[in-house]
Amino acid sequence: MQPLPTPCPPGLVPDTTDVDAFNAAYRRAKQQHQVFVAVEEQGQRWTVKADALAAGPGHTIVDSTYDAIRAAVIRLIRS
């Protein structure tokens, strides 16, 4: 899987509000050994979850990944 540009074009971000779509996106992440990241709106709050288990055993998340996710969430909140 190629790294996505920042900010990521909306067409490359799957809408996983449907449970089947969410499960399909998670399966794709596991098949491609990628960290699965989900952004949820919970009322007036946003939650970002990163699941490194999808990437396989022994995978670690480096600080630059955290920084990229944080920057993306800040842009989302500001928009």
XYZ file of C-alpha atoms in Angstrom:
79
model
C 0.000 0.000 0.000
C 1.330 3.418 -0.939
C 1.491 6.103 1.763
C -1.425 8.473 1.437
C -0.864 12.174 0.750
C -1.503 14.719 3.475
C -4.242 15.786 3.615
C -5.747 12.608 2.237
C -8.244 13.115 -0.616
C -11.773 12.215 0.564
C -12.151 9.612 -2.186
C -9.366 7.534 -0.611
C -10.942 7.492 2.850
C -13.563 4.758 3.182
C -16.878 5.652 4.791
C -17.260 2.957 7.398
C -20.402 4.161 9.130
C -21.980 0.869 8.035
C -20.786 -2.157 10.064
C -20.116 -4.235 6.947
C -18.016 -1.434 5.439
C -16.091 -1.068 8.705
C -15.363 -4.799 8.823
C -14.281 -4.798 5.157
C -11.869 -1.887 5.752
C -10.427 -3.650 8.801
C -9.968 -6.882 6.824
C -8.153 -4.948 4.071
C -5.811 -3.420 6.654
C -5.046 -6.882 8.044
C -4.480 -8.365 4.578
C -2.076 -5.530 3.724
C -0.370 -5.639 7.158
C -1.276 -1.996 7.803
C -2.190 -0.206 11.008
C -5.954 0.367 11.018
C -6.943 3.916 11.977
C -10.532 4.938 12.615
C -11.956 8.361 13.428
C -15.265 8.382 15.272
C -17.617 11.201 16.071
C -19.214 10.714 19.477
C -21.640 13.552 20.040
C -19.520 16.696 20.142
C -16.280 14.730 20.596
C -13.960 12.977 18.163
C -12.049 9.796 18.957
C -9.137 8.441 16.954
C -8.240 4.797 17.351
C -5.186 3.095 15.879
C -5.086 -0.708 15.869
C -1.524 -1.953 15.348
C -2.667 -5.583 15.721
C -3.956 -5.407 12.150
C -0.352 -4.873 11.000
C 0.793 -8.128 12.545
C 2.843 -9.241 15.524
C 5.816 -7.142 16.488
C 4.664 -4.024 14.638
C 5.396 -0.789 16.463
C 4.051 2.689 15.837
C 6.710 5.367 15.570
C 6.279 8.905 16.860
C 5.958 10.287 13.323
C 2.786 8.205 12.864
C 1.292 9.656 16.023
C 2.250 13.156 14.836
C 0.615 12.590 11.429
C -2.617 11.293 12.990
C -2.705 14.184 15.454
C -2.184 16.737 12.657
C -4.960 15.138 10.588
C -7.365 15.239 13.530
C -6.565 18.885 14.198
C -7.338 19.716 10.542
C -10.588 17.752 10.801
C -11.649 19.604 13.945
C -10.809 23.002 12.450
C -12.786 22.292 9.297
